[in-house]
Coordinates of C-alpha atoms in Angstrom, one line a residue:
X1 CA 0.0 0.0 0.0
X2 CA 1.3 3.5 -0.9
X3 CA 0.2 7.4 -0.1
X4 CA 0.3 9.9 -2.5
X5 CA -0.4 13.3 -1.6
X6 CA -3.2 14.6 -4.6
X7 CA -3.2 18.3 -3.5
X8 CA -2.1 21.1 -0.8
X9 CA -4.3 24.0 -0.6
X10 CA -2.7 27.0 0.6
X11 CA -5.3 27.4 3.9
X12 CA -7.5 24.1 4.3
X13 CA -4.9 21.0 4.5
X14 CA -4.6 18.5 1.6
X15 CA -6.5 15.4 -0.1
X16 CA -4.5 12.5 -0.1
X17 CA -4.9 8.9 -1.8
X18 CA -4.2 5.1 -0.5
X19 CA -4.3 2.6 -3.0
X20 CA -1.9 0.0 -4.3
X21 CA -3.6 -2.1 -1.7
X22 CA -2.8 -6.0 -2.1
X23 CA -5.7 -7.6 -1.3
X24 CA -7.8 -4.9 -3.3
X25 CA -5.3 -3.5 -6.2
X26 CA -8.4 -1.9 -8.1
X27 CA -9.6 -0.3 -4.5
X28 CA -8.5 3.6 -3.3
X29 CA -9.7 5.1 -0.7
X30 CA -9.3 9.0 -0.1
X31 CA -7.6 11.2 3.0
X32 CA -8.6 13.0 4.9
X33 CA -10.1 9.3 6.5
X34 CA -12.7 8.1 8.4
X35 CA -11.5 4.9 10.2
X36 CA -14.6 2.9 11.3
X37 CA -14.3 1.7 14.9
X38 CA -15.0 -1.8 16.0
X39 CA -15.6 -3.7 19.1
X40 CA -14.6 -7.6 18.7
X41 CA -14.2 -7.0 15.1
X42 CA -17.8 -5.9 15.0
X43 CA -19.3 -2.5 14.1
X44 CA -21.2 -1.6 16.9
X45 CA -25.2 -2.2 16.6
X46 CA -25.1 -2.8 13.2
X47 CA -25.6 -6.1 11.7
X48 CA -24.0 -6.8 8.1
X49 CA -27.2 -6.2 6.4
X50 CA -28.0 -3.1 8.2
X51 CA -24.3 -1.5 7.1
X52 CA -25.4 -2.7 3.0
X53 CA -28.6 -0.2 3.4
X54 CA -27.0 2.2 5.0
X55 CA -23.5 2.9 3.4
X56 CA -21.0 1.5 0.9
X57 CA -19.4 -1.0 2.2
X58 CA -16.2 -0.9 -0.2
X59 CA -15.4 2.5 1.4
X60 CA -15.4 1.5 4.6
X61 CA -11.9 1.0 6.3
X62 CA -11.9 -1.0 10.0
X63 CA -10.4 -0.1 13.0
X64 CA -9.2 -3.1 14.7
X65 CA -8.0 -3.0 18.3
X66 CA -6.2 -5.4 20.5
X67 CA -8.5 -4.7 23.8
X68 CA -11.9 -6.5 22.2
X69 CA -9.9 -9.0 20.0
X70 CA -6.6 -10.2 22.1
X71 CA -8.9 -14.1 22.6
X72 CA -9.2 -13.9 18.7
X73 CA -5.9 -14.8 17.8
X74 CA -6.1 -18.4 17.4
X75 CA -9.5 -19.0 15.9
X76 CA -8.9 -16.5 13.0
X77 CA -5.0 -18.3 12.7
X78 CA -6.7 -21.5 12.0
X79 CA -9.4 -20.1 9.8
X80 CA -6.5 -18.8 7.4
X81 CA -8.0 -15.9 6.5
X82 CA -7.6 -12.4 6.9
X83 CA -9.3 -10.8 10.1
X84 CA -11.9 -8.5 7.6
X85 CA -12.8 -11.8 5.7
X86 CA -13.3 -13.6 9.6
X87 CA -15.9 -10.9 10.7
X88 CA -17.7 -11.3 6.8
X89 CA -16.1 -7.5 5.8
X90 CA -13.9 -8.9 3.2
X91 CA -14.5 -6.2 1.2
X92 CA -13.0 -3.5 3.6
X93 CA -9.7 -2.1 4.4
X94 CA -8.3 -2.6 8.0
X95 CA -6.3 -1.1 10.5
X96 CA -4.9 -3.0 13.5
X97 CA -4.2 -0.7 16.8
X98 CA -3.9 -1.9 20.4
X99 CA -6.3 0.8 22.2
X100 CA -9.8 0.5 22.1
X101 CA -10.8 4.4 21.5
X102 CA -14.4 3.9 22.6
X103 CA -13.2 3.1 26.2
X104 CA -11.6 4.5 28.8
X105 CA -8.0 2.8 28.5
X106 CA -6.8 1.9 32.2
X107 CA -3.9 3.0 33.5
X108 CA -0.9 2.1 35.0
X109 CA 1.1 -1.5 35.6
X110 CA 3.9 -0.4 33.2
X111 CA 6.2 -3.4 32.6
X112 CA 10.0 -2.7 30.3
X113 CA 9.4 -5.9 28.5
X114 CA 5.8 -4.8 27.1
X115 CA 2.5 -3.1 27.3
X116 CA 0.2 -4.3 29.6
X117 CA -3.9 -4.6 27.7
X118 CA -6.8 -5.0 29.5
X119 CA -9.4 -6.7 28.4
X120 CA -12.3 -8.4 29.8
X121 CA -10.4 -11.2 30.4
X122 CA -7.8 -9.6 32.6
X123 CA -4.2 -8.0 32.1
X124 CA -2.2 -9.5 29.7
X125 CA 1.4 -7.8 28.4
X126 CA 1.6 -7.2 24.9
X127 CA 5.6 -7.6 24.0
X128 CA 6.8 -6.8 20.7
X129 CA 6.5 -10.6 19.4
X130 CA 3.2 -11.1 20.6
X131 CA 2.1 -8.0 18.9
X132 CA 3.7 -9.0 15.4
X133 CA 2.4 -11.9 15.9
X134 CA -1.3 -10.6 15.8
X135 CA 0.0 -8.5 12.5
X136 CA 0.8 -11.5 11.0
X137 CA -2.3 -13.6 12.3
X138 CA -5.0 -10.8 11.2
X139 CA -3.4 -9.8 7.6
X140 CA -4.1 -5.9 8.2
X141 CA -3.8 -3.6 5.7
X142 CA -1.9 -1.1 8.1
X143 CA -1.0 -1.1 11.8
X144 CA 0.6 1.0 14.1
X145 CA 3.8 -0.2 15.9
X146 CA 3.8 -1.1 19.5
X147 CA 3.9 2.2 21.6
X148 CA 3.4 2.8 25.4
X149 CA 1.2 5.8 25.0
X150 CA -0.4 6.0 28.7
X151 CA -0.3 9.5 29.6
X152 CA -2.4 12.3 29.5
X153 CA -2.4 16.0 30.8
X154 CA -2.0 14.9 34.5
X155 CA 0.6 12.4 34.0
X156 CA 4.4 13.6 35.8
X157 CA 7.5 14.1 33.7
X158 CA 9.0 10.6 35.0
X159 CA 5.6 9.0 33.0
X160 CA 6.3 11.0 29.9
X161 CA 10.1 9.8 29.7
X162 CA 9.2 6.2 30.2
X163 CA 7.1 6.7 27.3
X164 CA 9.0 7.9 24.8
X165 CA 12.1 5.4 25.6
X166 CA 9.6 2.1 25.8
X167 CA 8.2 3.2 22.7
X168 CA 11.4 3.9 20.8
X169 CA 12.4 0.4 22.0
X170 CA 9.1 -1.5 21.1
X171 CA 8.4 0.1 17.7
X172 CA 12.3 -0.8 16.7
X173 CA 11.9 -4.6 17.7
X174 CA 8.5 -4.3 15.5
X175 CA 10.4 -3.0 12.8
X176 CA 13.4 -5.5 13.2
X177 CA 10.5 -8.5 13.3
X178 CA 8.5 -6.8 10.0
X179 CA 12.0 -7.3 8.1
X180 CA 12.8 -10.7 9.1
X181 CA 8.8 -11.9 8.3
X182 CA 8.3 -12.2 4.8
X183 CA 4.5 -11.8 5.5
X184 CA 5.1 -8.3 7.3
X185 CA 7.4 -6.9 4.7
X186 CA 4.3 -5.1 2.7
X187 CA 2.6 -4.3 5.4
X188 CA 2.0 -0.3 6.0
X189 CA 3.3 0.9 9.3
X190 CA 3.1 3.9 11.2
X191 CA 5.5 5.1 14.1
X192 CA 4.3 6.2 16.7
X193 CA 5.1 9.9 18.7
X194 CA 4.4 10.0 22.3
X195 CA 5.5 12.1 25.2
X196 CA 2.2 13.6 26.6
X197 CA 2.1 17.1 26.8
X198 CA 5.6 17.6 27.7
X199 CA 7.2 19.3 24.6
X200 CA 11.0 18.1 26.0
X201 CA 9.9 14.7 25.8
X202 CA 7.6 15.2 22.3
X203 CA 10.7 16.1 20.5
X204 CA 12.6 12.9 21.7
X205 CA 10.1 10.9 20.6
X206 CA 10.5 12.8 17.4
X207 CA 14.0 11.9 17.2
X208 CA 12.9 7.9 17.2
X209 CA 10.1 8.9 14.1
X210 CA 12.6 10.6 11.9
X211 CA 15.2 8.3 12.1
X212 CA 12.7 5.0 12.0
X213 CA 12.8 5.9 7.6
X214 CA 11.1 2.4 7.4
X215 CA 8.2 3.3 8.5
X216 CA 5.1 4.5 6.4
X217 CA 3.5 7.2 8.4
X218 CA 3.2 8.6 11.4
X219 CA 0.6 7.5 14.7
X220 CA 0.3 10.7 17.2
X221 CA -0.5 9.3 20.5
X222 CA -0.7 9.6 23.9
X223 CA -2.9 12.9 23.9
X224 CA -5.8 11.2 26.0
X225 CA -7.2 7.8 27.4
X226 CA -9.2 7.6 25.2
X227 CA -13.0 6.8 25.6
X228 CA -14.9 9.8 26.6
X229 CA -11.2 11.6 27.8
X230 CA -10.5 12.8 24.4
X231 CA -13.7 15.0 23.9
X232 CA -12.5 17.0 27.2
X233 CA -8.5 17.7 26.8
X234 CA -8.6 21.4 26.0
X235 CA -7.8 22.7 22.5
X236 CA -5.1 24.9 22.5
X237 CA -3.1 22.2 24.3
X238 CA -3.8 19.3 22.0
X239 CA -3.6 21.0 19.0
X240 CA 0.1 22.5 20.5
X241 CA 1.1 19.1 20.2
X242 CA -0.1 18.2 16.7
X243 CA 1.5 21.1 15.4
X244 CA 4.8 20.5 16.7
X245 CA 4.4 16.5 15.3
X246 CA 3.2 17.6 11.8
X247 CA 5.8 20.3 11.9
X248 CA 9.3 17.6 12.6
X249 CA 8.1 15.1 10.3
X250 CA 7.9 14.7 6.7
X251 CA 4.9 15.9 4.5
X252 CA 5.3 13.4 2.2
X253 CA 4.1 10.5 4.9
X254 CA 0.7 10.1 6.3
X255 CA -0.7 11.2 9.8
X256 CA -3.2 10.3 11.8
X257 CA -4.4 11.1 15.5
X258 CA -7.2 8.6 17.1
X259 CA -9.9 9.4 19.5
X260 CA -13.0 11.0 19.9
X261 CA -12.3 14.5 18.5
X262 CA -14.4 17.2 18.1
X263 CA -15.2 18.4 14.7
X264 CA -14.1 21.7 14.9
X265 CA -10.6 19.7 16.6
X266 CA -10.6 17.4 13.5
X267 CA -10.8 20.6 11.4
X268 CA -8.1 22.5 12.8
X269 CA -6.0 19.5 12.7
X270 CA -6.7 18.7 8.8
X271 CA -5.3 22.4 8.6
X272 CA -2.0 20.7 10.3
X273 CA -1.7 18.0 7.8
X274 CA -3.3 15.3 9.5
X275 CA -4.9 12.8 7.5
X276 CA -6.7 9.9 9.2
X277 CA -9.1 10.3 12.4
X278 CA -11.9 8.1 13.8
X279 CA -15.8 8.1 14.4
X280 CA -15.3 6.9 18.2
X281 CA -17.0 10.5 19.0
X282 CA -20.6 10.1 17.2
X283 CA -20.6 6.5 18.6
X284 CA -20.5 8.1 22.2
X285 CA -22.9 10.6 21.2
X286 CA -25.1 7.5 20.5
X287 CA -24.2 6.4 24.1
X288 CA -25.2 9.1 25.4
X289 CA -28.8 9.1 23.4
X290 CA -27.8 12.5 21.3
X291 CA -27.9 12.7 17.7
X292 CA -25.6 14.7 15.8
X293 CA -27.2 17.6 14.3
X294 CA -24.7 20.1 13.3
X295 CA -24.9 22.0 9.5
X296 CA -22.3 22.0 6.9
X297 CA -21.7 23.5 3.4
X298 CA -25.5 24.4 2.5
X299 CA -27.1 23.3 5.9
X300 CA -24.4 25.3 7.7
X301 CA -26.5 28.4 6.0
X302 CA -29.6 26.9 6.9
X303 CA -30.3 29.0 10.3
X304 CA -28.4 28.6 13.7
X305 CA -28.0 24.9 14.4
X306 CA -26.2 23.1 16.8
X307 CA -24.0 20.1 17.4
X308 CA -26.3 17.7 19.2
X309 CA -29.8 17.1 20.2
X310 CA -30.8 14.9 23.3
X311 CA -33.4 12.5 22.2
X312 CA -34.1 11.7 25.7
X313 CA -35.5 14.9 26.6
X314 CA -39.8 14.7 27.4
X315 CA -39.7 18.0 24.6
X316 CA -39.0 14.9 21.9
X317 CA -41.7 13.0 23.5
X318 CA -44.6 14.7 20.8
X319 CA -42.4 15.9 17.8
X320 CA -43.0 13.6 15.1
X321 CA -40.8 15.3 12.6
X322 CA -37.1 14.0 11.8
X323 CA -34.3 13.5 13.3
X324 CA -32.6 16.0 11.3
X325 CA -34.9 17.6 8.1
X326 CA -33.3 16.6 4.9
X327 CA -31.1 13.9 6.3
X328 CA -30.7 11.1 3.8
X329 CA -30.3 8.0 6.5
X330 CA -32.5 5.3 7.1
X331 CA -33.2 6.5 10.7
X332 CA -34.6 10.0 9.1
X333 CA -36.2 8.6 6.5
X334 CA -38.3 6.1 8.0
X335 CA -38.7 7.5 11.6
X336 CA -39.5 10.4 14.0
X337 CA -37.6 11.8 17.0
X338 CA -41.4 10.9 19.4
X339 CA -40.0 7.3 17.7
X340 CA -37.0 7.5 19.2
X341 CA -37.3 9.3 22.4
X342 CA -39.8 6.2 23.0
X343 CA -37.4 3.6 22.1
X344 CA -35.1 5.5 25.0
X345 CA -37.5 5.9 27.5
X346 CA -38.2 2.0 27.1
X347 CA -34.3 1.5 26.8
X348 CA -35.3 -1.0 23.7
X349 CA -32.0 -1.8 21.5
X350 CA -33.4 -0.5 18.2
X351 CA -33.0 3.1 19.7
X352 CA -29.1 2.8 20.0
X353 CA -29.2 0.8 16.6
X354 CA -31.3 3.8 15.0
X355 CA -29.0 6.2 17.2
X356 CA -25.7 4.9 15.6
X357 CA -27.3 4.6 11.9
X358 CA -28.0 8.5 12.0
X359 CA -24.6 9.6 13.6
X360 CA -22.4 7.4 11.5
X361 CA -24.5 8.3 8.1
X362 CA -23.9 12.5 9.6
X363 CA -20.4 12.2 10.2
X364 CA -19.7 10.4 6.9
X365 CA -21.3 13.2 5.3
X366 CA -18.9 15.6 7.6
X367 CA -15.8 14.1 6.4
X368 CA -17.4 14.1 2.6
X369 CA -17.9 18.1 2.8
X370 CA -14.3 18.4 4.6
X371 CA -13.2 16.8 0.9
X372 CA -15.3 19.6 -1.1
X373 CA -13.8 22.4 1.1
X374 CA -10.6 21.2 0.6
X375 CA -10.3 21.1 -2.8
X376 CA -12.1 24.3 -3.3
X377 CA -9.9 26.0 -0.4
X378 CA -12.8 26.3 2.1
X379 CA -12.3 25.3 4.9
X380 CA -11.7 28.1 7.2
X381 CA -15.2 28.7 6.5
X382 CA -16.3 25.5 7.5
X383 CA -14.3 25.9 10.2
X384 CA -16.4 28.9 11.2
X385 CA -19.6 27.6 10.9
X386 CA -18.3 24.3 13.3
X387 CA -17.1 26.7 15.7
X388 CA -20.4 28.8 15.9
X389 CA -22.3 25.7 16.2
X390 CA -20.0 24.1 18.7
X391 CA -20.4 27.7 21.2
X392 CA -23.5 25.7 23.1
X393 CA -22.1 22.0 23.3
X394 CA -21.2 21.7 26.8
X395 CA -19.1 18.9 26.4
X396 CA -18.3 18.4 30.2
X397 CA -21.8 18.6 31.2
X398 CA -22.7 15.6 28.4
X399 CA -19.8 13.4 29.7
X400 CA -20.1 14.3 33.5
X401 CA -18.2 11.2 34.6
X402 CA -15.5 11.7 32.8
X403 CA -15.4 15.2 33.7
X404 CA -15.1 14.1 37.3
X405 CA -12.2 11.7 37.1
X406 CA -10.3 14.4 34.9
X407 CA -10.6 17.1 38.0
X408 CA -9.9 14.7 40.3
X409 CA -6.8 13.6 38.6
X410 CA -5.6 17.1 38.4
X411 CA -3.3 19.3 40.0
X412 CA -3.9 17.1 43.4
X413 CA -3.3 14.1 41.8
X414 CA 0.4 15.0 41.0
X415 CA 1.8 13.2 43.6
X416 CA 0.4 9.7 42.8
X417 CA 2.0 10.2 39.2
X418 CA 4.8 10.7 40.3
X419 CA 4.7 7.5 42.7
X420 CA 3.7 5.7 39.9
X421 CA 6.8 6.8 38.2
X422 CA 9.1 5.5 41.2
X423 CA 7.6 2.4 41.0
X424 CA 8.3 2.4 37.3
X425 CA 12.1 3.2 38.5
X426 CA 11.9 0.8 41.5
X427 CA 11.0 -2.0 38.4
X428 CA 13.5 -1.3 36.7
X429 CA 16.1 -1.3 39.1
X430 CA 14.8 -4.6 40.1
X431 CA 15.3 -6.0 36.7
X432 CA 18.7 -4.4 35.8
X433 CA 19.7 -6.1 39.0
X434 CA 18.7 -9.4 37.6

């Protein structure tokens, strides 16, 4: 698989293509990208028929993780086939990553020799072997290398240096295994940049990505934990970040940032040169019972509009109108937000199914105008419109929980990070002495 970059516009990022794919060689797909998440290598609430009336299915591109897949490896090793052909999504592009970005990642129990998962079968540590070994096993189209990427605004300095020198050291052994595999050699790898928030420790990390030339792209991580955590780190510091990635690494080579971002986030970032991003952030929108609302190109023009609804709210309980007028998904076309706010109250499964057709089906259409503005050299208007219709999205008051732990693990918590980081040293110690 290669990238070629199509076009730079002089204010609104670039359009980019994949193709060259080897399990697809008449299939392209452009950037920016919309990866679709997947929980056990299934889409949540959507059956396989549901995703045929609802989308193209060629176009979609997977998001596989580790955390929801790690008992999976030896039942799709002795099918022989590729992990999209094992969950009946042959036809789709994947992506193999370790994080599930629809959870909360937890945090903590840092080992030197790998990176501890959690999964609903307990801890297990990932090593560099193991993890080529799942590369190898599920046949993606392109992976990220092994990275310890827990920290997040809170996390001490100690954290942050442990993770850029585990993840130099993982990602080279991946790199060392993907030349001595014949089966990994054409597989299209990004490197991963971590460091938290810590600039010092961003451009070290740097130093790993420019000199790992092997590599295919470039995987900016360790900016949240993820889940609900992503929507809530402030702007101006996460988009510090990205700027000083996309700014130390060549243009040439792809870029992407997981998580739930917010659109006018994914925007600005697109303006940066990144190129692939997720849709973990309508997905817990359809947690949360809200549907995704918000205007672009003509819409945007349309009136004042605003991000989100809550379909939950008794006002929906009488309004038998759609979700969103002139919305082109099955959920719109067929049914009403009285429907829906029924379906809710009566916590009946079709409601999140409906939920998750609509938000999906928006956000598509999001990253499909992002495309049109780009090549017309738009998008700081675009940009404009997200950001007035963003002003009344209280994103801390949607996802209160999260909201909670972040304050709590604040400026008090400093001191268990750091006690966390002796125990890191304390490990250490223990094993050099060994």
């Amino acid at each position: 698989m290669k990238f070629v970059i199509d076009s730079v516009s002089k204010c609104s990022g670039r359009l980019g293509t994949l193709s060259g794919i080897e399990r697809h060689p008449k299939l392209s797909v452009k950037t920016p990208l919309l990866l679709q998440t997947t929980r056990g290598g299934s889409i949540p609430y959507m059956s396989r028929e549901i995703l045929e009336m609802t989308t193209d299915v060629n176009q979609l591109v997977l998001s596989i993780n580790l955390t929801t897949t790690v008992e999976m490896l030896e039942s799709v090793r002795t099918s022989g086939k590729t992990f999209s052909s094992f969950v009946a999504l042959s036809e789709c592009l994947s992506f193999l990553s370790f994080k599930d970005t629809n959870e909360e990642t937890k945090s903590g129990h840092h080992e030197k020799a790998g990176v501890p998962l959690f999964s609903r079968h307990g801890k297990k540590v990932i090593t560099p072997e193991i993890y080529m070994d799942f590369v190898e096993t599920f046949q993606p189209d392109f992976c990220n290398l092994l990275s310890d990427g827990d920290t997040t605004m809170t996390s001490s300095k100690k954290r942050g240096i442990h993770s850029v020198s585990r993840t130099a050291d993982f990602a080279q052994k991946c790199l060392e295994i993907r030349e001595k595999r014949e089966s990994l050699k054409k597989v299209f790898t990004l490197a991963p940049i971590v460091g938290g928030f810590s600039h010092a420790n961003r451009r070290k990390s740097l130093e790993f990505a420019q000199e790992a030339t092997q590599a295919d792209g470039y995987f900016i991580d360790g900016l949240h934990a993820n889940g609900e955590t992503a929507v809530l780190v402030p702007e101006t510091e996460i988009l510090e970040i990205a700027k000083i990635c996309t700014e130390n690494i060549p243009d040439e080579k792809l870029k992407m940032i997981p998580g739930a971002i917010p659109p006018l986030l994914v925007l600005k970032m697109i303006q940066l040169g990144v190129d692939i991003f997720d849709n973990t952030l309508p997905y817990l929108y359809s947690l949360k019972n809200r549907a995704l609302v918000f205007g672009f190109d003509e819409q945007a023009a349309s009136g004042k509009r605003i991000l989100s609804i809550n379909l939950a709210d008794q006002k929906f309980r009488e309004d038998f109108e759609p979700v969103l007028d002139g919305c082109e998904c099955l959920t719109c076309k067929k049914h009403t937000k009285a429907y829906l706010y029924h379906l809710i109250d009566c916590q009946e499964l079709l409601g999140m199914i409906l939920l998750n057709i609509h938000n999906f089906h928006h956000y598509r259409g999001f990253f499909a105008s992002i495309h049109r503005h780009i090549a017309s050299d738009s998008l700081p208007n675009l940009i404009a419109s997200i950001e007035a219709q963003s002003d009344g999205e209280n994103f801390s008051g949607i996802f209160q929980q999260s909201s909670k732990s972040i304050a709590k693990s604040s400026k008090p918590a400093s001191p268990a990070n750091d006690s966390l980081s002796e125990a890191e040293d304390s490990e250490e110690k223990l094993t050099n002495t060994k």
